[in-house]
Structure formats: C-alpha cells, structure tokens
PDB file of C-alpha atoms in Angstrom:
ATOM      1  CA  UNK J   1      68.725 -17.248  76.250  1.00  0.00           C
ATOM      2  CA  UNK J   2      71.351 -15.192  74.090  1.00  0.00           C
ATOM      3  CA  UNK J   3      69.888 -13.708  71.176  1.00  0.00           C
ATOM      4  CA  UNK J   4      71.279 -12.425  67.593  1.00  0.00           C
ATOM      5  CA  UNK J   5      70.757  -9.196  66.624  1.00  0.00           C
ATOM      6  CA  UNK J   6      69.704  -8.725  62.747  1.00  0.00           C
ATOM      7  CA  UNK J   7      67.995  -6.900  60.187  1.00  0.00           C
ATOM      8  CA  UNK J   8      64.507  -7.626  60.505  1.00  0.00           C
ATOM      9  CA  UNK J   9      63.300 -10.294  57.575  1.00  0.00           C
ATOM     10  CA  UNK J  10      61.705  -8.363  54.992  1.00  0.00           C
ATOM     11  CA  UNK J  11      63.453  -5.085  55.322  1.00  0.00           C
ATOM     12  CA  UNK J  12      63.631  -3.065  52.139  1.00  0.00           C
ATOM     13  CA  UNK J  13      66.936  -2.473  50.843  1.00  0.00           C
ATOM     14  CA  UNK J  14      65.613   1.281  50.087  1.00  0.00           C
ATOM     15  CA  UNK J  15      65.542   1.883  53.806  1.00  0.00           C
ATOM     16  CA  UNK J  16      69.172   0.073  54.571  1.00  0.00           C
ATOM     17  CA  UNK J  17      71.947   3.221  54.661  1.00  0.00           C
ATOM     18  CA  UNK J  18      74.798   3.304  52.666  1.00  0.00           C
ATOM     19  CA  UNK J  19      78.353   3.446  54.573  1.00  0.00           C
ATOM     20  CA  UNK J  20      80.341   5.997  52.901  1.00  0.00           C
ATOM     21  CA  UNK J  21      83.861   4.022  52.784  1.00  0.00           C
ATOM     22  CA  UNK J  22      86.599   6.646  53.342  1.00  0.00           C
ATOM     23  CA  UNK J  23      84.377   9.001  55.139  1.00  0.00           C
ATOM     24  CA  UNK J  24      85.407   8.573  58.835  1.00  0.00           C
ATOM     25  CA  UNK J  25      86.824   5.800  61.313  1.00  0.00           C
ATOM     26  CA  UNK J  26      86.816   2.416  58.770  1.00  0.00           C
ATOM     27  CA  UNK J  27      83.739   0.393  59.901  1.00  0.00           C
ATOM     28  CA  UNK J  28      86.116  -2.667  61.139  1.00  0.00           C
ATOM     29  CA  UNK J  29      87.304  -0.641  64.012  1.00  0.00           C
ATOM     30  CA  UNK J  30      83.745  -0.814  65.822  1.00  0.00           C
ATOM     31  CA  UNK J  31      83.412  -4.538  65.404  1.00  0.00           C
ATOM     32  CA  UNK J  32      86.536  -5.460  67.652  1.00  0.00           C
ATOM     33  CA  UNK J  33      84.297  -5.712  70.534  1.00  0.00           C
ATOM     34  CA  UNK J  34      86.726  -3.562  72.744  1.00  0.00           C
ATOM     35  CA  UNK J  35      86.639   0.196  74.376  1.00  0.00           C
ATOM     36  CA  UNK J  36      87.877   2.911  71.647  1.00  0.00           C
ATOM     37  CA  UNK J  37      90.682   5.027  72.998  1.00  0.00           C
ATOM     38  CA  UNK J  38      91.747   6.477  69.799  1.00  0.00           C
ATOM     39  CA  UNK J  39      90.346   9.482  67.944  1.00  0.00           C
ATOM     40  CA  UNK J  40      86.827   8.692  66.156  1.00  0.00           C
ATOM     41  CA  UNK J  41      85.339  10.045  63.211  1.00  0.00           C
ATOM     42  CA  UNK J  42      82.009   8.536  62.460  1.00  0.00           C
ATOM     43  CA  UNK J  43      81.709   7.495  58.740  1.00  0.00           C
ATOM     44  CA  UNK J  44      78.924   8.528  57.028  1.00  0.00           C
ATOM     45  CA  UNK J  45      75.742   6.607  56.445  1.00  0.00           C
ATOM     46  CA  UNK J  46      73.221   8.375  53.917  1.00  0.00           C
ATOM     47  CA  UNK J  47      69.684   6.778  53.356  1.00  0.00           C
ATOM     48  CA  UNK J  48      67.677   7.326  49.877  1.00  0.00           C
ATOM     49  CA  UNK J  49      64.222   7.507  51.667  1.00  0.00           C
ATOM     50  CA  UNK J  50      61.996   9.872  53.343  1.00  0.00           C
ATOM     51  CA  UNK J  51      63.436  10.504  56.932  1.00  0.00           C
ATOM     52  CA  UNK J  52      59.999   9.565  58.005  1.00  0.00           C
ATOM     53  CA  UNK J  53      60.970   5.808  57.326  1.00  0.00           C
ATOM     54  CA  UNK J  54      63.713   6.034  59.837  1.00  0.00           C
ATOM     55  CA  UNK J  55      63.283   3.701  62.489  1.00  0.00           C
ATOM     56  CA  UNK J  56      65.009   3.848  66.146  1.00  0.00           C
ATOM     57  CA  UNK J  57      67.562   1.301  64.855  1.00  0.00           C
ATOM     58  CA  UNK J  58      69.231   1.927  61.108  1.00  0.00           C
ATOM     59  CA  UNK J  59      70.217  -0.708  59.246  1.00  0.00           C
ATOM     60  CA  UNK J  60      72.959   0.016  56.674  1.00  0.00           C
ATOM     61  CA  UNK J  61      75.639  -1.429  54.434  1.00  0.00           C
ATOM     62  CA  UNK J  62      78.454  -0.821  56.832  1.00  0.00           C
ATOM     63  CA  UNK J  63      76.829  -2.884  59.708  1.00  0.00           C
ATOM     64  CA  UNK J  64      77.326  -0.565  62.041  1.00  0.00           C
ATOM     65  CA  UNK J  65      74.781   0.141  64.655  1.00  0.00           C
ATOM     66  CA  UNK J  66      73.095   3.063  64.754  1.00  0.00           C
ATOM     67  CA  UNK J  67      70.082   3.625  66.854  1.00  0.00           C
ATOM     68  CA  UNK J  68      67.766   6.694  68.180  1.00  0.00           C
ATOM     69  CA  UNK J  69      67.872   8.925  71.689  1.00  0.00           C
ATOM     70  CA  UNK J  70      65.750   6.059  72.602  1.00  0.00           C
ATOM     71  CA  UNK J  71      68.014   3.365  72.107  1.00  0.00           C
ATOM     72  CA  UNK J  72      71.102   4.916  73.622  1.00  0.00           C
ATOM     73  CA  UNK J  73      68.891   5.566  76.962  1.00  0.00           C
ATOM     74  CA  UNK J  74      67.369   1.830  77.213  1.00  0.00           C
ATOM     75  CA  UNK J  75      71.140   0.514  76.645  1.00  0.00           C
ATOM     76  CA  UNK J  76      72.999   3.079  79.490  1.00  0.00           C
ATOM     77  CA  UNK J  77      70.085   1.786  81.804  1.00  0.00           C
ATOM     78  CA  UNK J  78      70.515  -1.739  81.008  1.00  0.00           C
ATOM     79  CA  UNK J  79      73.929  -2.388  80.396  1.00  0.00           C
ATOM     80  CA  UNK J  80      76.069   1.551  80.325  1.00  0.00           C
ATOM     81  CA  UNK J  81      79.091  -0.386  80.896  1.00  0.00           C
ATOM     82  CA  UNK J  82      78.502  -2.620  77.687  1.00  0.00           C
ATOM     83  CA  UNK J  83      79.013   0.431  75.487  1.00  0.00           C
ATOM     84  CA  UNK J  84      80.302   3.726  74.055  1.00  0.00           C
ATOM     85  CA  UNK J  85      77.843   6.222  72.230  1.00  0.00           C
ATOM     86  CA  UNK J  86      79.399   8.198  69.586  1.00  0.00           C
ATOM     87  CA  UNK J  87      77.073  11.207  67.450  1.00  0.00           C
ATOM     88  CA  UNK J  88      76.545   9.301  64.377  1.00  0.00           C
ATOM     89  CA  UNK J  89      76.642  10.996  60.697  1.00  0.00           C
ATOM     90  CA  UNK J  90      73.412  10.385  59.286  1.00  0.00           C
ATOM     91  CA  UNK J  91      72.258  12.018  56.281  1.00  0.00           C
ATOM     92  CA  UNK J  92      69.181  11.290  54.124  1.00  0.00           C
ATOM     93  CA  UNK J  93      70.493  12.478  51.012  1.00  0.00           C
ATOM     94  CA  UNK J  94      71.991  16.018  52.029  1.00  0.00           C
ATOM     95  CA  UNK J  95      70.497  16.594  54.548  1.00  0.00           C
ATOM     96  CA  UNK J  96      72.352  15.632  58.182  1.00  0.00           C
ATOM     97  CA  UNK J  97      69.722  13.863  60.612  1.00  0.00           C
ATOM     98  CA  UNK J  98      70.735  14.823  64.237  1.00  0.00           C
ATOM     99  CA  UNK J  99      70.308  12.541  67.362  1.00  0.00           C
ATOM    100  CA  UNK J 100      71.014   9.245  65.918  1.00  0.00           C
ATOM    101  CA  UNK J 101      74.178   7.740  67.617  1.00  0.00           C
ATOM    102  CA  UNK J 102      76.570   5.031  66.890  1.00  0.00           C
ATOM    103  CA  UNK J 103      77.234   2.389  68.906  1.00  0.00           C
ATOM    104  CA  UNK J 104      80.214   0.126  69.927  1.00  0.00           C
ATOM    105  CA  UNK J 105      79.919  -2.844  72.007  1.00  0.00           C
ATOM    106  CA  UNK J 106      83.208  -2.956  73.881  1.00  0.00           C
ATOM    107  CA  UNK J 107      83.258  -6.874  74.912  1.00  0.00           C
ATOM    108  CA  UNK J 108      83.911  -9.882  72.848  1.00  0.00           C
ATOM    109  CA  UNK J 109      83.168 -12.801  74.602  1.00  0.00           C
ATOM    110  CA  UNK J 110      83.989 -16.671  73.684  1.00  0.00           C
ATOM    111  CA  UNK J 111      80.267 -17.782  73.938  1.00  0.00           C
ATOM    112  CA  UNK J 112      80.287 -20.242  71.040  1.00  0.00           C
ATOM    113  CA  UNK J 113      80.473 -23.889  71.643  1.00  0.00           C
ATOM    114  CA  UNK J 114      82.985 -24.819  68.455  1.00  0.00           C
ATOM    115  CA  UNK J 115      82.441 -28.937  68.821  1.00  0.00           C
ATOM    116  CA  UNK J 116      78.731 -28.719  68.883  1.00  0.00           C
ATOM    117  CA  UNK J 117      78.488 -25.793  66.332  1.00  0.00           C
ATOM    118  CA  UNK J 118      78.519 -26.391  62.411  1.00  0.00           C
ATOM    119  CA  UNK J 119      80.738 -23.674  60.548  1.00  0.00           C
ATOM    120  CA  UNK J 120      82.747 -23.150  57.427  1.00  0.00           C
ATOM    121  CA  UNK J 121      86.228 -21.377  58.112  1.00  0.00           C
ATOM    122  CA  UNK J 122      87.765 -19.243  55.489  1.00  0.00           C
ATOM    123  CA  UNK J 123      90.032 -21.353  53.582  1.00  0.00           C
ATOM    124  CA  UNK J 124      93.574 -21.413  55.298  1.00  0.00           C
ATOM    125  CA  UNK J 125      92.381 -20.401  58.542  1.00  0.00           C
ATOM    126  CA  UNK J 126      90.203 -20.515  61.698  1.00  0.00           C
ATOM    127  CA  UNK J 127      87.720 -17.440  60.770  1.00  0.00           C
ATOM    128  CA  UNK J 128      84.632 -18.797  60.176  1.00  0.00           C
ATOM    129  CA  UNK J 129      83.430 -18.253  57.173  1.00  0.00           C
ATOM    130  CA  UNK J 130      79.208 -19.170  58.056  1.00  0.00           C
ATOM    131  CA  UNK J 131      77.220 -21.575  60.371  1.00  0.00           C
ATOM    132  CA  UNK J 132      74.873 -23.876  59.099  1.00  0.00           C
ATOM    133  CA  UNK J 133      74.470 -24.859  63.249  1.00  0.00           C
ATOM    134  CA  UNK J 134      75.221 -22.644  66.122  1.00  0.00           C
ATOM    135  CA  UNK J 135      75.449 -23.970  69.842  1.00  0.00           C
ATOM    136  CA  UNK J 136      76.420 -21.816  72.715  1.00  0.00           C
ATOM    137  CA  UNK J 137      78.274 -22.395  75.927  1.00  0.00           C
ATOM    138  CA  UNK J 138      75.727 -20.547  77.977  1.00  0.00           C
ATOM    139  CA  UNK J 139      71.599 -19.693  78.151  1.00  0.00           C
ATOM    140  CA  UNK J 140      72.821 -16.115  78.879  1.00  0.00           C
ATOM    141  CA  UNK J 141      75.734 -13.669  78.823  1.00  0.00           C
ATOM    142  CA  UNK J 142      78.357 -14.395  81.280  1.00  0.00           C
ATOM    143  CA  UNK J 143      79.525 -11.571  83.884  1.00  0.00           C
ATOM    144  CA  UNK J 144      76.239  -9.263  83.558  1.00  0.00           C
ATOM    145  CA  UNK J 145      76.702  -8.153  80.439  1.00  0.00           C
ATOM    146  CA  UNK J 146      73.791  -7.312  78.145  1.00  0.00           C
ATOM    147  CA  UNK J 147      75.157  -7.012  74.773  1.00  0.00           C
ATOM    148  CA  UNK J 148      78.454  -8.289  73.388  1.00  0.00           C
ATOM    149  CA  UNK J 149      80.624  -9.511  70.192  1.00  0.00           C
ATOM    150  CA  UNK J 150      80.982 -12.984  69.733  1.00  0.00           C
ATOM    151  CA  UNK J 151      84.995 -13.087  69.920  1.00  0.00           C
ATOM    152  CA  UNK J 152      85.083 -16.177  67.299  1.00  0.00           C
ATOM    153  CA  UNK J 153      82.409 -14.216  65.039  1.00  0.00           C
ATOM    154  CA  UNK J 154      82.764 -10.677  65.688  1.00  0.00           C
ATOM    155  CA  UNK J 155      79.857  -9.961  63.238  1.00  0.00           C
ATOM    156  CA  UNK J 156      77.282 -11.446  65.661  1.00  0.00           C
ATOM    157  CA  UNK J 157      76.470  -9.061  68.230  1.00  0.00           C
ATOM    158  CA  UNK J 158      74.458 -10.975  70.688  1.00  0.00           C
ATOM    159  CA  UNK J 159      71.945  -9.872  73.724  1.00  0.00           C
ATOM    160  CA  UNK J 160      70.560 -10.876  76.747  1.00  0.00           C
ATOM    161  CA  UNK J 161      67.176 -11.624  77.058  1.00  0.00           C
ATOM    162  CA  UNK J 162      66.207  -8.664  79.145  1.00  0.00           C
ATOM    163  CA  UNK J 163      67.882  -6.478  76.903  1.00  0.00           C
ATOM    164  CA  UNK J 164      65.752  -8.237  74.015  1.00  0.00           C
ATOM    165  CA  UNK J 165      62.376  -7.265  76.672  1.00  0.00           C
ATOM    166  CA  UNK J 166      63.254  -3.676  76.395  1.00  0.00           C
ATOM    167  CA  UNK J 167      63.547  -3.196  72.699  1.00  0.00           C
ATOM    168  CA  UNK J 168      60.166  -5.413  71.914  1.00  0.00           C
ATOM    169  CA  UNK J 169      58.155  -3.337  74.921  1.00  0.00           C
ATOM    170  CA  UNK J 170      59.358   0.185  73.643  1.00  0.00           C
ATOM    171  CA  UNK J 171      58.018  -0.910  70.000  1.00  0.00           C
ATOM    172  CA  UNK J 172      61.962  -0.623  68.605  1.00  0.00           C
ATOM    173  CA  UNK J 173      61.798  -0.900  64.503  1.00  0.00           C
ATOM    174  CA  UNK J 174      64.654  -1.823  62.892  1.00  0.00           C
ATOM    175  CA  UNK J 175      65.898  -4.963  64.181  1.00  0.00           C
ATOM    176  CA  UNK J 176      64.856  -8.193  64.861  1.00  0.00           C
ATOM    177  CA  UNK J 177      66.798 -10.781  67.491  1.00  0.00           C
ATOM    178  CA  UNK J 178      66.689 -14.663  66.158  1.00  0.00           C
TER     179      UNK J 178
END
C-alpha cells in the first residue's frame, strides 16, 4: 500500500515553522524529486514555541521536511538511496536548534493512475490543481524504493508501507500517513 505523508490532523499552527523566504536554497528546489548537485543553503525555518514541543518530524510553512537524528537513521537504513540529508536551519525564535536535518527525496515516480483519479488542473494546463479521488497504478513503490515524489503531484511525497512500520514503531510525532 503507498501511503501520503501529511501533517498530522489536529496539529496546532503554533507548532508549524515558518520558512524564511529569501533565507537559503528557495523551497521549490527540494520538491523536484531529483539528486541536488548544486550548492545548498538551507532556508531557515523558525518555530514560536518552546523547543520542548519539537517533534522528530517539523512541520512548517515551507513544506519542507525536516526530521530528527532519528529520522535520518530509520530512512539511510530503509531506503539511503531514496535520499540526501542536508543540516537543516532551525531556530526557535533566536535561538539555532542543532541536529535536525532536511530532507530531499531524489525520485519522482509516475504512480498515479490519471483515468481512474478525480483532479482539478490549473486552468490552462495539466498541473493539477487538487484531487477529490486518487487511484494509483501500484499497491507499493516500484523498483525498491521507500519514499518518493509523485512526478504528476510533486507535493505528495508518498511511502512504502514498511517505511510507514518504522515511523509508527519508533513513536515518530509529527506526521501522519493517510
């Protein structure tokens, strides 16, 4: 089964980060689903509340995923050729927050089944816009991986069930797969 991964339902917008446009690599770049060769600068993500409400996964305006030592270790076991780990630039207010790291998934895959989907495209083009019904072409990821882009909706970033296993038996907060 392929799962979405999401902000957990309920989350408070206090504990979501703000991306700090202008600060480092533009957020974009890190949802092409490919390797990074060029030069990155992680933008900075700065959180209003007590660092004792950070979870292992961080949840912020930019979308960009940022997880704990504990999430970069379950993903290089699972899947190390799914991703690259970059330090991450989180701050609760002033304050710099070390071993958080940002992620990038470096595959897109075609995994969505268009003519037994539902979507809205942007007007004047393909991009989808939103589902209101999404089918895939497979029950899992195809060639191994673990955790990819969805090429035709780069916004999803969809996992494998094992991958799913991991988070839910190390307790992971911060994100929720529907």
């Amino acid at each position: 089964m392929l799962w979405i991964w999401s902000i957990p339902v309920g989350f408070q917008n206090k504990r979501i980060g703000e991306y700090i446009k202008g600060s480092g690599t533009d957020r974009f770049i890190f949802r092409e689903g490919r390797e990074l060769t060029e030069q990155i600068v992680p933008p900075k993500v700065v959180f209003e509340c007590s660092e004792k409400y950070l979870n292992g996964v961080l949840p912020n305006s930019g979308l960009l995923l940022i997880g704990s030592k504990k999430i970069v270790d379950i993903l290089e076991e699972i899947c190390p050729h799914d991703i690259q780990v970059f330090e991450a630039n989180v701050y609760v207010g002033e304050k710099k927050i070390p071993n958080y790291y940002l992620l990038n998934i470096v595959n897109a895959v075609e995994v969505l089944d268009k003519d037994k989907s539902d979507f809205t495209t942007i007007k004047g083009t393909n991009a989808i816009l939103n589902f209101k019904k999404i089918v895939y072409k497979f029950d899992g990821l195809p060639n191994n991986h673990h955790i990819v882009r969805n090429l035709d909706y780069k916004s999803h970033v969809l996992v494998s069930e094992v991958l799913k296993d991991a988070f839910e038996i190390n307790d992971i907060k911060g994100v929720q797969f529907i």
